[in-house]
mmCIF file with all atom_site columns, C-alpha atoms in Angstrom:
data_model
loop_
_atom_site.group_PDB
_atom_site.id
_atom_site.type_symbol
_atom_site.label_atom_id
_atom_site.label_alt_id
_atom_site.label_comp_id
_atom_site.label_asym_id
_atom_site.label_entity_id
_atom_site.label_seq_id
_atom_site.pdbx_PDB_ins_code
_atom_site.Cartn_x
_atom_site.Cartn_y
_atom_site.Cartn_z
_atom_site.occupancy
_atom_site.B_iso_or_equiv
_atom_site.pdbx_formal_charge
_atom_site.auth_seq_id
_atom_site.auth_comp_id
_atom_site.auth_asym_id
_atom_site.auth_atom_id
_atom_site.pdbx_PDB_model_num
ATOM 1   C CA . UNK A 1 1   ? 2.495   -55.928 15.214  1.00 0.00 ? 143 UNK A CA 1
ATOM 2   C CA . UNK A 1 2   ? 3.370   -56.089 18.945  1.00 0.00 ? 144 UNK A CA 1
ATOM 3   C CA . UNK A 1 3   ? 2.465   -59.108 21.031  1.00 0.00 ? 145 UNK A CA 1
ATOM 4   C CA . UNK A 1 4   ? 1.512   -58.583 24.573  1.00 0.00 ? 146 UNK A CA 1
ATOM 5   C CA . UNK A 1 5   ? 2.313   -60.819 27.443  1.00 0.00 ? 147 UNK A CA 1
ATOM 6   C CA . UNK A 1 6   ? -0.516  -61.226 30.141  1.00 0.00 ? 148 UNK A CA 1
ATOM 7   C CA . UNK A 1 7   ? 0.512   -61.104 33.736  1.00 0.00 ? 149 UNK A CA 1
ATOM 8   C CA . UNK A 1 8   ? -1.306  -60.881 37.054  1.00 0.00 ? 150 UNK A CA 1
ATOM 9   C CA . UNK A 1 9   ? -0.414  -57.086 36.953  1.00 0.00 ? 151 UNK A CA 1
ATOM 10  C CA . UNK A 1 10  ? -1.712  -56.565 33.481  1.00 0.00 ? 152 UNK A CA 1
ATOM 11  C CA . UNK A 1 11  ? -0.432  -56.394 29.901  1.00 0.00 ? 153 UNK A CA 1
ATOM 12  C CA . UNK A 1 12  ? 3.393   -56.141 29.181  1.00 0.00 ? 154 UNK A CA 1
ATOM 13  C CA . UNK A 1 13  ? 5.520   -55.687 26.003  1.00 0.00 ? 155 UNK A CA 1
ATOM 14  C CA . UNK A 1 14  ? 8.073   -58.408 26.699  1.00 0.00 ? 156 UNK A CA 1
ATOM 15  C CA . UNK A 1 15  ? 11.731  -57.687 26.895  1.00 0.00 ? 157 UNK A CA 1
ATOM 16  C CA . UNK A 1 16  ? 13.628  -57.688 23.508  1.00 0.00 ? 158 UNK A CA 1
ATOM 17  C CA . UNK A 1 17  ? 17.121  -57.497 22.437  1.00 0.00 ? 159 UNK A CA 1
ATOM 18  C CA . UNK A 1 18  ? 18.515  -54.502 20.519  1.00 0.00 ? 160 UNK A CA 1
ATOM 19  C CA . UNK A 1 19  ? 20.652  -54.865 17.557  1.00 0.00 ? 161 UNK A CA 1
ATOM 20  C CA . UNK A 1 20  ? 23.727  -53.808 19.459  1.00 0.00 ? 162 UNK A CA 1
ATOM 21  C CA . UNK A 1 21  ? 23.158  -56.715 21.885  1.00 0.00 ? 163 UNK A CA 1
ATOM 22  C CA . UNK A 1 22  ? 21.745  -54.914 24.925  1.00 0.00 ? 164 UNK A CA 1
ATOM 23  C CA . UNK A 1 23  ? 18.261  -55.763 26.315  1.00 0.00 ? 165 UNK A CA 1
ATOM 24  C CA . UNK A 1 24  ? 15.180  -53.616 26.566  1.00 0.00 ? 166 UNK A CA 1
ATOM 25  C CA . UNK A 1 25  ? 13.153  -53.742 29.739  1.00 0.00 ? 167 UNK A CA 1
ATOM 26  C CA . UNK A 1 26  ? 9.608   -55.264 29.656  1.00 0.00 ? 168 UNK A CA 1
ATOM 27  C CA . UNK A 1 27  ? 7.189   -52.360 29.518  1.00 0.00 ? 169 UNK A CA 1
ATOM 28  C CA . UNK A 1 28  ? 3.713   -52.302 31.149  1.00 0.00 ? 170 UNK A CA 1
ATOM 29  C CA . UNK A 1 29  ? 1.060   -51.256 28.737  1.00 0.00 ? 171 UNK A CA 1
ATOM 30  C CA . UNK A 1 30  ? -2.331  -49.571 29.719  1.00 0.00 ? 172 UNK A CA 1
ATOM 31  C CA . UNK A 1 31  ? -5.675  -50.542 28.274  1.00 0.00 ? 173 UNK A CA 1
ATOM 32  C CA . UNK A 1 32  ? -6.288  -48.836 24.937  1.00 0.00 ? 174 UNK A CA 1
ATOM 33  C CA . UNK A 1 33  ? -2.576  -48.335 24.256  1.00 0.00 ? 175 UNK A CA 1
ATOM 34  C CA . UNK A 1 34  ? -1.694  -48.502 20.530  1.00 0.00 ? 176 UNK A CA 1
ATOM 35  C CA . UNK A 1 35  ? 2.096   -48.812 19.741  1.00 0.00 ? 177 UNK A CA 1
ATOM 36  C CA . UNK A 1 36  ? 3.644   -46.123 17.603  1.00 0.00 ? 178 UNK A CA 1
ATOM 37  C CA . UNK A 1 37  ? 4.311   -48.469 14.755  1.00 0.00 ? 179 UNK A CA 1
ATOM 38  C CA . UNK A 1 38  ? 0.621   -49.441 14.564  1.00 0.00 ? 180 UNK A CA 1
ATOM 39  C CA . UNK A 1 39  ? -0.759  -45.970 14.606  1.00 0.00 ? 181 UNK A CA 1
ATOM 40  C CA . UNK A 1 40  ? -2.095  -45.113 11.033  1.00 0.00 ? 182 UNK A CA 1
ATOM 41  C CA . UNK A 1 41  ? -0.285  -42.308 9.151   1.00 0.00 ? 183 UNK A CA 1
ATOM 42  C CA . UNK A 1 42  ? -2.063  -38.839 8.953   1.00 0.00 ? 184 UNK A CA 1
ATOM 43  C CA . UNK A 1 43  ? -3.514  -38.077 5.551   1.00 0.00 ? 185 UNK A CA 1
ATOM 44  C CA . UNK A 1 44  ? -4.638  -34.594 4.716   1.00 0.00 ? 186 UNK A CA 1
ATOM 45  C CA . UNK A 1 45  ? -8.043  -34.041 3.165   1.00 0.00 ? 187 UNK A CA 1
ATOM 46  C CA . UNK A 1 46  ? -6.414  -33.188 -0.133  1.00 0.00 ? 188 UNK A CA 1
ATOM 47  C CA . UNK A 1 47  ? -4.689  -36.526 -0.339  1.00 0.00 ? 189 UNK A CA 1
ATOM 48  C CA . UNK A 1 48  ? -7.942  -38.331 0.672   1.00 0.00 ? 190 UNK A CA 1
ATOM 49  C CA . UNK A 1 49  ? -9.826  -36.413 -2.001  1.00 0.00 ? 191 UNK A CA 1
ATOM 50  C CA . UNK A 1 50  ? -7.237  -37.206 -4.630  1.00 0.00 ? 192 UNK A CA 1
ATOM 51  C CA . UNK A 1 51  ? -7.506  -41.050 -3.828  1.00 0.00 ? 193 UNK A CA 1
ATOM 52  C CA . UNK A 1 52  ? -11.225 -40.889 -3.973  1.00 0.00 ? 194 UNK A CA 1
ATOM 53  C CA . UNK A 1 53  ? -12.467 -42.184 -7.376  1.00 0.00 ? 195 UNK A CA 1
ATOM 54  C CA . UNK A 1 54  ? -13.841 -39.589 -9.665  1.00 0.00 ? 196 UNK A CA 1
ATOM 55  C CA . UNK A 1 55  ? -16.364 -41.914 -11.283 1.00 0.00 ? 197 UNK A CA 1
ATOM 56  C CA . UNK A 1 56  ? -19.053 -44.167 -9.702  1.00 0.00 ? 198 UNK A CA 1
ATOM 57  C CA . UNK A 1 57  ? -18.038 -47.760 -9.164  1.00 0.00 ? 199 UNK A CA 1
ATOM 58  C CA . UNK A 1 58  ? -18.352 -49.738 -12.381 1.00 0.00 ? 200 UNK A CA 1
ATOM 59  C CA . UNK A 1 59  ? -18.792 -46.667 -14.707 1.00 0.00 ? 201 UNK A CA 1
ATOM 60  C CA . UNK A 1 60  ? -16.792 -46.849 -17.874 1.00 0.00 ? 202 UNK A CA 1
ATOM 61  C CA . UNK A 1 61  ? -14.311 -43.739 -18.030 1.00 0.00 ? 203 UNK A CA 1
ATOM 62  C CA . UNK A 1 62  ? -15.100 -43.387 -21.824 1.00 0.00 ? 204 UNK A CA 1
ATOM 63  C CA . UNK A 1 63  ? -18.832 -43.051 -21.359 1.00 0.00 ? 205 UNK A CA 1
ATOM 64  C CA . UNK A 1 64  ? -18.438 -40.586 -18.376 1.00 0.00 ? 206 UNK A CA 1
ATOM 65  C CA . UNK A 1 65  ? -17.580 -37.343 -20.225 1.00 0.00 ? 207 UNK A CA 1
ATOM 66  C CA . UNK A 1 66  ? -20.428 -37.977 -22.785 1.00 0.00 ? 208 UNK A CA 1
ATOM 67  C CA . UNK A 1 67  ? -23.063 -38.439 -20.072 1.00 0.00 ? 209 UNK A CA 1
ATOM 68  C CA . UNK A 1 68  ? -21.714 -35.280 -18.303 1.00 0.00 ? 210 UNK A CA 1
ATOM 69  C CA . UNK A 1 69  ? -22.119 -33.197 -21.439 1.00 0.00 ? 211 UNK A CA 1
ATOM 70  C CA . UNK A 1 70  ? -25.534 -34.514 -21.973 1.00 0.00 ? 212 UNK A CA 1
ATOM 71  C CA . UNK A 1 71  ? -26.466 -33.665 -18.503 1.00 0.00 ? 213 UNK A CA 1
ATOM 72  C CA . UNK A 1 72  ? -25.286 -30.114 -18.630 1.00 0.00 ? 214 UNK A CA 1
ATOM 73  C CA . UNK A 1 73  ? -27.144 -29.496 -21.931 1.00 0.00 ? 215 UNK A CA 1
ATOM 74  C CA . UNK A 1 74  ? -30.604 -30.682 -20.744 1.00 0.00 ? 216 UNK A CA 1
ATOM 75  C CA . UNK A 1 75  ? -31.498 -27.579 -18.747 1.00 0.00 ? 217 UNK A CA 1
ATOM 76  C CA . UNK A 1 76  ? -34.794 -26.297 -20.091 1.00 0.00 ? 218 UNK A CA 1
ATOM 77  C CA . UNK A 1 77  ? -34.935 -22.627 -20.987 1.00 0.00 ? 219 UNK A CA 1
ATOM 78  C CA . UNK A 1 78  ? -31.218 -22.287 -21.147 1.00 0.00 ? 220 UNK A CA 1
ATOM 79  C CA . UNK A 1 79  ? -29.664 -20.938 -24.325 1.00 0.00 ? 221 UNK A CA 1
ATOM 80  C CA . UNK A 1 80  ? -26.287 -22.267 -25.002 1.00 0.00 ? 222 UNK A CA 1
ATOM 81  C CA . UNK A 1 81  ? -23.931 -20.180 -27.018 1.00 0.00 ? 223 UNK A CA 1
ATOM 82  C CA . UNK A 1 82  ? -20.698 -21.242 -28.479 1.00 0.00 ? 224 UNK A CA 1
ATOM 83  C CA . UNK A 1 83  ? -17.898 -20.631 -25.939 1.00 0.00 ? 225 UNK A CA 1
ATOM 84  C CA . UNK A 1 84  ? -15.591 -19.320 -28.586 1.00 0.00 ? 226 UNK A CA 1
ATOM 85  C CA . UNK A 1 85  ? -18.214 -16.833 -29.951 1.00 0.00 ? 227 UNK A CA 1
ATOM 86  C CA . UNK A 1 86  ? -19.096 -15.620 -26.418 1.00 0.00 ? 228 UNK A CA 1
ATOM 87  C CA . UNK A 1 87  ? -15.435 -14.884 -25.746 1.00 0.00 ? 229 UNK A CA 1
ATOM 88  C CA . UNK A 1 88  ? -14.945 -12.907 -29.060 1.00 0.00 ? 230 UNK A CA 1
ATOM 89  C CA . UNK A 1 89  ? -18.024 -10.729 -28.538 1.00 0.00 ? 231 UNK A CA 1
ATOM 90  C CA . UNK A 1 90  ? -16.950 -9.325  -25.156 1.00 0.00 ? 232 UNK A CA 1
ATOM 91  C CA . UNK A 1 91  ? -13.720 -7.522  -26.486 1.00 0.00 ? 233 UNK A CA 1
ATOM 92  C CA . UNK A 1 92  ? -15.646 -6.098  -29.405 1.00 0.00 ? 234 UNK A CA 1
ATOM 93  C CA . UNK A 1 93  ? -18.258 -4.235  -27.238 1.00 0.00 ? 235 UNK A CA 1
ATOM 94  C CA . UNK A 1 94  ? -15.587 -1.717  -25.920 1.00 0.00 ? 236 UNK A CA 1
ATOM 95  C CA . UNK A 1 95  ? -13.618 -0.277  -28.705 1.00 0.00 ? 237 UNK A CA 1
ATOM 96  C CA . UNK A 1 96  ? -9.893  0.260   -27.979 1.00 0.00 ? 238 UNK A CA 1
ATOM 97  C CA . UNK A 1 97  ? -9.885  3.987   -28.865 1.00 0.00 ? 239 UNK A CA 1
ATOM 98  C CA . UNK A 1 98  ? -12.617 4.763   -26.357 1.00 0.00 ? 240 UNK A CA 1
ATOM 99  C CA . UNK A 1 99  ? -10.463 3.282   -23.533 1.00 0.00 ? 241 UNK A CA 1
ATOM 100 C CA . UNK A 1 100 ? -7.260  5.092   -24.464 1.00 0.00 ? 242 UNK A CA 1
ATOM 101 C CA . UNK A 1 101 ? -8.587  8.506   -24.950 1.00 0.00 ? 243 UNK A CA 1
ATOM 102 C CA . UNK A 1 102 ? -9.516  9.017   -21.344 1.00 0.00 ? 244 UNK A CA 1
ATOM 103 C CA . UNK A 1 103 ? -6.180  7.500   -20.244 1.00 0.00 ? 245 UNK A CA 1
ATOM 104 C CA . UNK A 1 104 ? -4.145  9.843   -22.583 1.00 0.00 ? 246 UNK A CA 1
ATOM 105 C CA . UNK A 1 105 ? -6.155  12.929  -21.320 1.00 0.00 ? 247 UNK A CA 1
ATOM 106 C CA . UNK A 1 106 ? -5.406  11.865  -17.574 1.00 0.00 ? 248 UNK A CA 1
ATOM 107 C CA . UNK A 1 107 ? -1.750  11.565  -18.355 1.00 0.00 ? 249 UNK A CA 1
ATOM 108 C CA . UNK A 1 108 ? -1.545  14.799  -20.160 1.00 0.00 ? 250 UNK A CA 1
ATOM 109 C CA . UNK A 1 109 ? -3.187  16.540  -17.267 1.00 0.00 ? 251 UNK A CA 1
ATOM 110 C CA . UNK A 1 110 ? -0.832  14.995  -14.703 1.00 0.00 ? 252 UNK A CA 1
ATOM 111 C CA . UNK A 1 111 ? 2.146   15.957  -16.766 1.00 0.00 ? 253 UNK A CA 1
ATOM 112 C CA . UNK A 1 112 ? 0.947   19.552  -16.932 1.00 0.00 ? 254 UNK A CA 1
ATOM 113 C CA . UNK A 1 113 ? 0.423   19.697  -13.157 1.00 0.00 ? 255 UNK A CA 1
ATOM 114 C CA . UNK A 1 114 ? 4.050   18.694  -12.135 1.00 0.00 ? 256 UNK A CA 1
ATOM 115 C CA . UNK A 1 115 ? 3.876   17.634  -8.668  1.00 0.00 ? 257 UNK A CA 1
ATOM 116 C CA . UNK A 1 116 ? 6.736   19.907  -7.432  1.00 0.00 ? 258 UNK A CA 1
ATOM 117 C CA . UNK A 1 117 ? 8.339   19.931  -4.068  1.00 0.00 ? 259 UNK A CA 1
ATOM 118 C CA . UNK A 1 118 ? 8.340   23.013  -1.844  1.00 0.00 ? 260 UNK A CA 1
ATOM 119 C CA . UNK A 1 119 ? 10.867  25.367  -3.435  1.00 0.00 ? 261 UNK A CA 1
ATOM 120 C CA . UNK A 1 120 ? 12.616  25.922  -0.076  1.00 0.00 ? 262 UNK A CA 1
ATOM 121 C CA . UNK A 1 121 ? 13.123  22.121  0.271   1.00 0.00 ? 263 UNK A CA 1
ATOM 122 C CA . UNK A 1 122 ? 14.412  21.771  -3.318  1.00 0.00 ? 264 UNK A CA 1
ATOM 123 C CA . UNK A 1 123 ? 16.749  24.755  -2.724  1.00 0.00 ? 265 UNK A CA 1
ATOM 124 C CA . UNK A 1 124 ? 18.130  23.078  0.506   1.00 0.00 ? 266 UNK A CA 1
ATOM 125 C CA . UNK A 1 125 ? 18.532  19.764  -1.430  1.00 0.00 ? 267 UNK A CA 1
ATOM 126 C CA . UNK A 1 126 ? 20.485  21.550  -4.289  1.00 0.00 ? 268 UNK A CA 1
ATOM 127 C CA . UNK A 1 127 ? 22.633  23.451  -1.862  1.00 0.00 ? 269 UNK A CA 1
ATOM 128 C CA . UNK A 1 128 ? 23.511  20.234  -0.137  1.00 0.00 ? 270 UNK A CA 1
ATOM 129 C CA . UNK A 1 129 ? 24.596  18.765  -3.540  1.00 0.00 ? 271 UNK A CA 1
ATOM 130 C CA . UNK A 1 130 ? 26.764  21.847  -4.242  1.00 0.00 ? 272 UNK A CA 1
ATOM 131 C CA . UNK A 1 131 ? 28.527  21.229  -0.967  1.00 0.00 ? 273 UNK A CA 1
ATOM 132 C CA . UNK A 1 132 ? 29.150  17.645  -1.750  1.00 0.00 ? 274 UNK A CA 1
ATOM 133 C CA . UNK A 1 133 ? 30.495  18.554  -5.125  1.00 0.00 ? 275 UNK A CA 1
ATOM 134 C CA . UNK A 1 134 ? 32.819  21.128  -3.592  1.00 0.00 ? 276 UNK A CA 1
ATOM 135 C CA . UNK A 1 135 ? 34.086  18.594  -1.123  1.00 0.00 ? 277 UNK A CA 1
ATOM 136 C CA . UNK A 1 136 ? 34.807  16.138  -4.000  1.00 0.00 ? 278 UNK A CA 1
ATOM 137 C CA . UNK A 1 137 ? 36.598  18.976  -5.997  1.00 0.00 ? 279 UNK A CA 1
ATOM 138 C CA . UNK A 1 138 ? 38.736  19.794  -2.945  1.00 0.00 ? 280 UNK A CA 1
ATOM 139 C CA . UNK A 1 139 ? 39.729  16.172  -2.496  1.00 0.00 ? 281 UNK A CA 1
ATOM 140 C CA . UNK A 1 140 ? 40.651  16.045  -6.145  1.00 0.00 ? 282 UNK A CA 1
ATOM 141 C CA . UNK A 1 141 ? 42.757  19.152  -5.924  1.00 0.00 ? 283 UNK A CA 1
ATOM 142 C CA . UNK A 1 142 ? 44.596  17.907  -2.652  1.00 0.00 ? 284 UNK A CA 1
ATOM 143 C CA . UNK A 1 143 ? 45.251  14.578  -4.120  1.00 0.00 ? 285 UNK A CA 1
ATOM 144 C CA . UNK A 1 144 ? 43.139  12.638  -1.489  1.00 0.00 ? 286 UNK A CA 1
ATOM 145 C CA . UNK A 1 145 ? 41.133  11.109  -4.351  1.00 0.00 ? 287 UNK A CA 1
ATOM 146 C CA . UNK A 1 146 ? 43.558  9.623   -6.789  1.00 0.00 ? 288 UNK A CA 1
ATOM 147 C CA . UNK A 1 147 ? 41.094  7.400   -8.638  1.00 0.00 ? 289 UNK A CA 1
ATOM 148 C CA . UNK A 1 148 ? 37.578  9.157   -8.517  1.00 0.00 ? 290 UNK A CA 1
ATOM 149 C CA . UNK A 1 149 ? 34.666  7.008   -9.489  1.00 0.00 ? 291 UNK A CA 1
ATOM 150 C CA . UNK A 1 150 ? 32.509  7.818   -12.501 1.00 0.00 ? 292 UNK A CA 1
ATOM 151 C CA . UNK A 1 151 ? 29.591  8.964   -10.399 1.00 0.00 ? 293 UNK A CA 1
ATOM 152 C CA . UNK A 1 152 ? 31.881  11.472  -8.641  1.00 0.00 ? 294 UNK A CA 1
ATOM 153 C CA . UNK A 1 153 ? 33.046  12.853  -12.053 1.00 0.00 ? 295 UNK A CA 1
ATOM 154 C CA . UNK A 1 154 ? 29.519  13.135  -13.225 1.00 0.00 ? 296 UNK A CA 1
ATOM 155 C CA . UNK A 1 155 ? 28.517  15.161  -10.024 1.00 0.00 ? 297 UNK A CA 1
ATOM 156 C CA . UNK A 1 156 ? 31.460  17.564  -10.691 1.00 0.00 ? 298 UNK A CA 1
ATOM 157 C CA . UNK A 1 157 ? 30.363  17.969  -14.214 1.00 0.00 ? 299 UNK A CA 1
ATOM 158 C CA . UNK A 1 158 ? 26.851  18.882  -13.186 1.00 0.00 ? 300 UNK A CA 1
ATOM 159 C CA . UNK A 1 159 ? 27.914  21.683  -10.785 1.00 0.00 ? 301 UNK A CA 1
ATOM 160 C CA . UNK A 1 160 ? 27.033  24.382  -13.399 1.00 0.00 ? 302 UNK A CA 1
ATOM 161 C CA . UNK A 1 161 ? 23.463  23.023  -14.008 1.00 0.00 ? 303 UNK A CA 1
ATOM 162 C CA . UNK A 1 162 ? 22.732  22.768  -10.270 1.00 0.00 ? 304 UNK A CA 1
ATOM 163 C CA . UNK A 1 163 ? 24.008  26.379  -9.594  1.00 0.00 ? 305 UNK A CA 1
ATOM 164 C CA . UNK A 1 164 ? 21.819  27.646  -12.526 1.00 0.00 ? 306 UNK A CA 1
ATOM 165 C CA . UNK A 1 165 ? 18.878  25.830  -11.051 1.00 0.00 ? 307 UNK A CA 1
ATOM 166 C CA . UNK A 1 166 ? 19.611  27.351  -7.626  1.00 0.00 ? 308 UNK A CA 1
ATOM 167 C CA . UNK A 1 167 ? 19.692  30.830  -9.140  1.00 0.00 ? 309 UNK A CA 1
ATOM 168 C CA . UNK A 1 168 ? 16.332  30.150  -10.788 1.00 0.00 ? 310 UNK A CA 1
ATOM 169 C CA . UNK A 1 169 ? 14.666  28.989  -7.621  1.00 0.00 ? 311 UNK A CA 1
ATOM 170 C CA . UNK A 1 170 ? 15.987  31.922  -5.683  1.00 0.00 ? 312 UNK A CA 1
ATOM 171 C CA . UNK A 1 171 ? 14.633  34.284  -8.325  1.00 0.00 ? 313 UNK A CA 1
ATOM 172 C CA . UNK A 1 172 ? 11.167  32.472  -8.111  1.00 0.00 ? 314 UNK A CA 1
ATOM 173 C CA . UNK A 1 173 ? 11.283  32.647  -4.225  1.00 0.00 ? 315 UNK A CA 1
ATOM 174 C CA . UNK A 1 174 ? 12.020  36.356  -4.395  1.00 0.00 ? 316 UNK A CA 1
ATOM 175 C CA . UNK A 1 175 ? 9.102   37.049  -6.743  1.00 0.00 ? 317 UNK A CA 1
ATOM 176 C CA . UNK A 1 176 ? 6.739   35.037  -4.594  1.00 0.00 ? 318 UNK A CA 1
ATOM 177 C CA . UNK A 1 177 ? 7.511   36.903  -1.464  1.00 0.00 ? 319 UNK A CA 1
#
């Protein structure tokens, strides 16, 4: 704790020597000042709550759970069921097949709907893929690509499928118009 020197001008913290040998000046202290070392550390509410005893002063920790259970059971007019029996009864109320049937129906309906893109957009996307494939093929033929990656080879292999899909979409587009 800091000791203060009294002077005609007020309270002072006396001059002191630092560990390196230099001297600190005497400092004037106002009324109500508490030095930093003496300020109590902040404790959060959670820490304070954790330090607080759970049982009343003098109560035996062995007896405490028994009295708590007895207190909870003495509510008049309350039916107390076995906790394990109550938990088992809930899942049995709704059979599993009743829940799965509507879900399966919904998934079948969604699968049948097929959320397709606009055919024009899909055509545009497929044509872009064909252009990319042709660019890869030309690089392969010219020798620019000596070691093509697996993805690039797969793209080139799918060119026939993509052209067939383009033909189908163009046929659909002509029948719609």
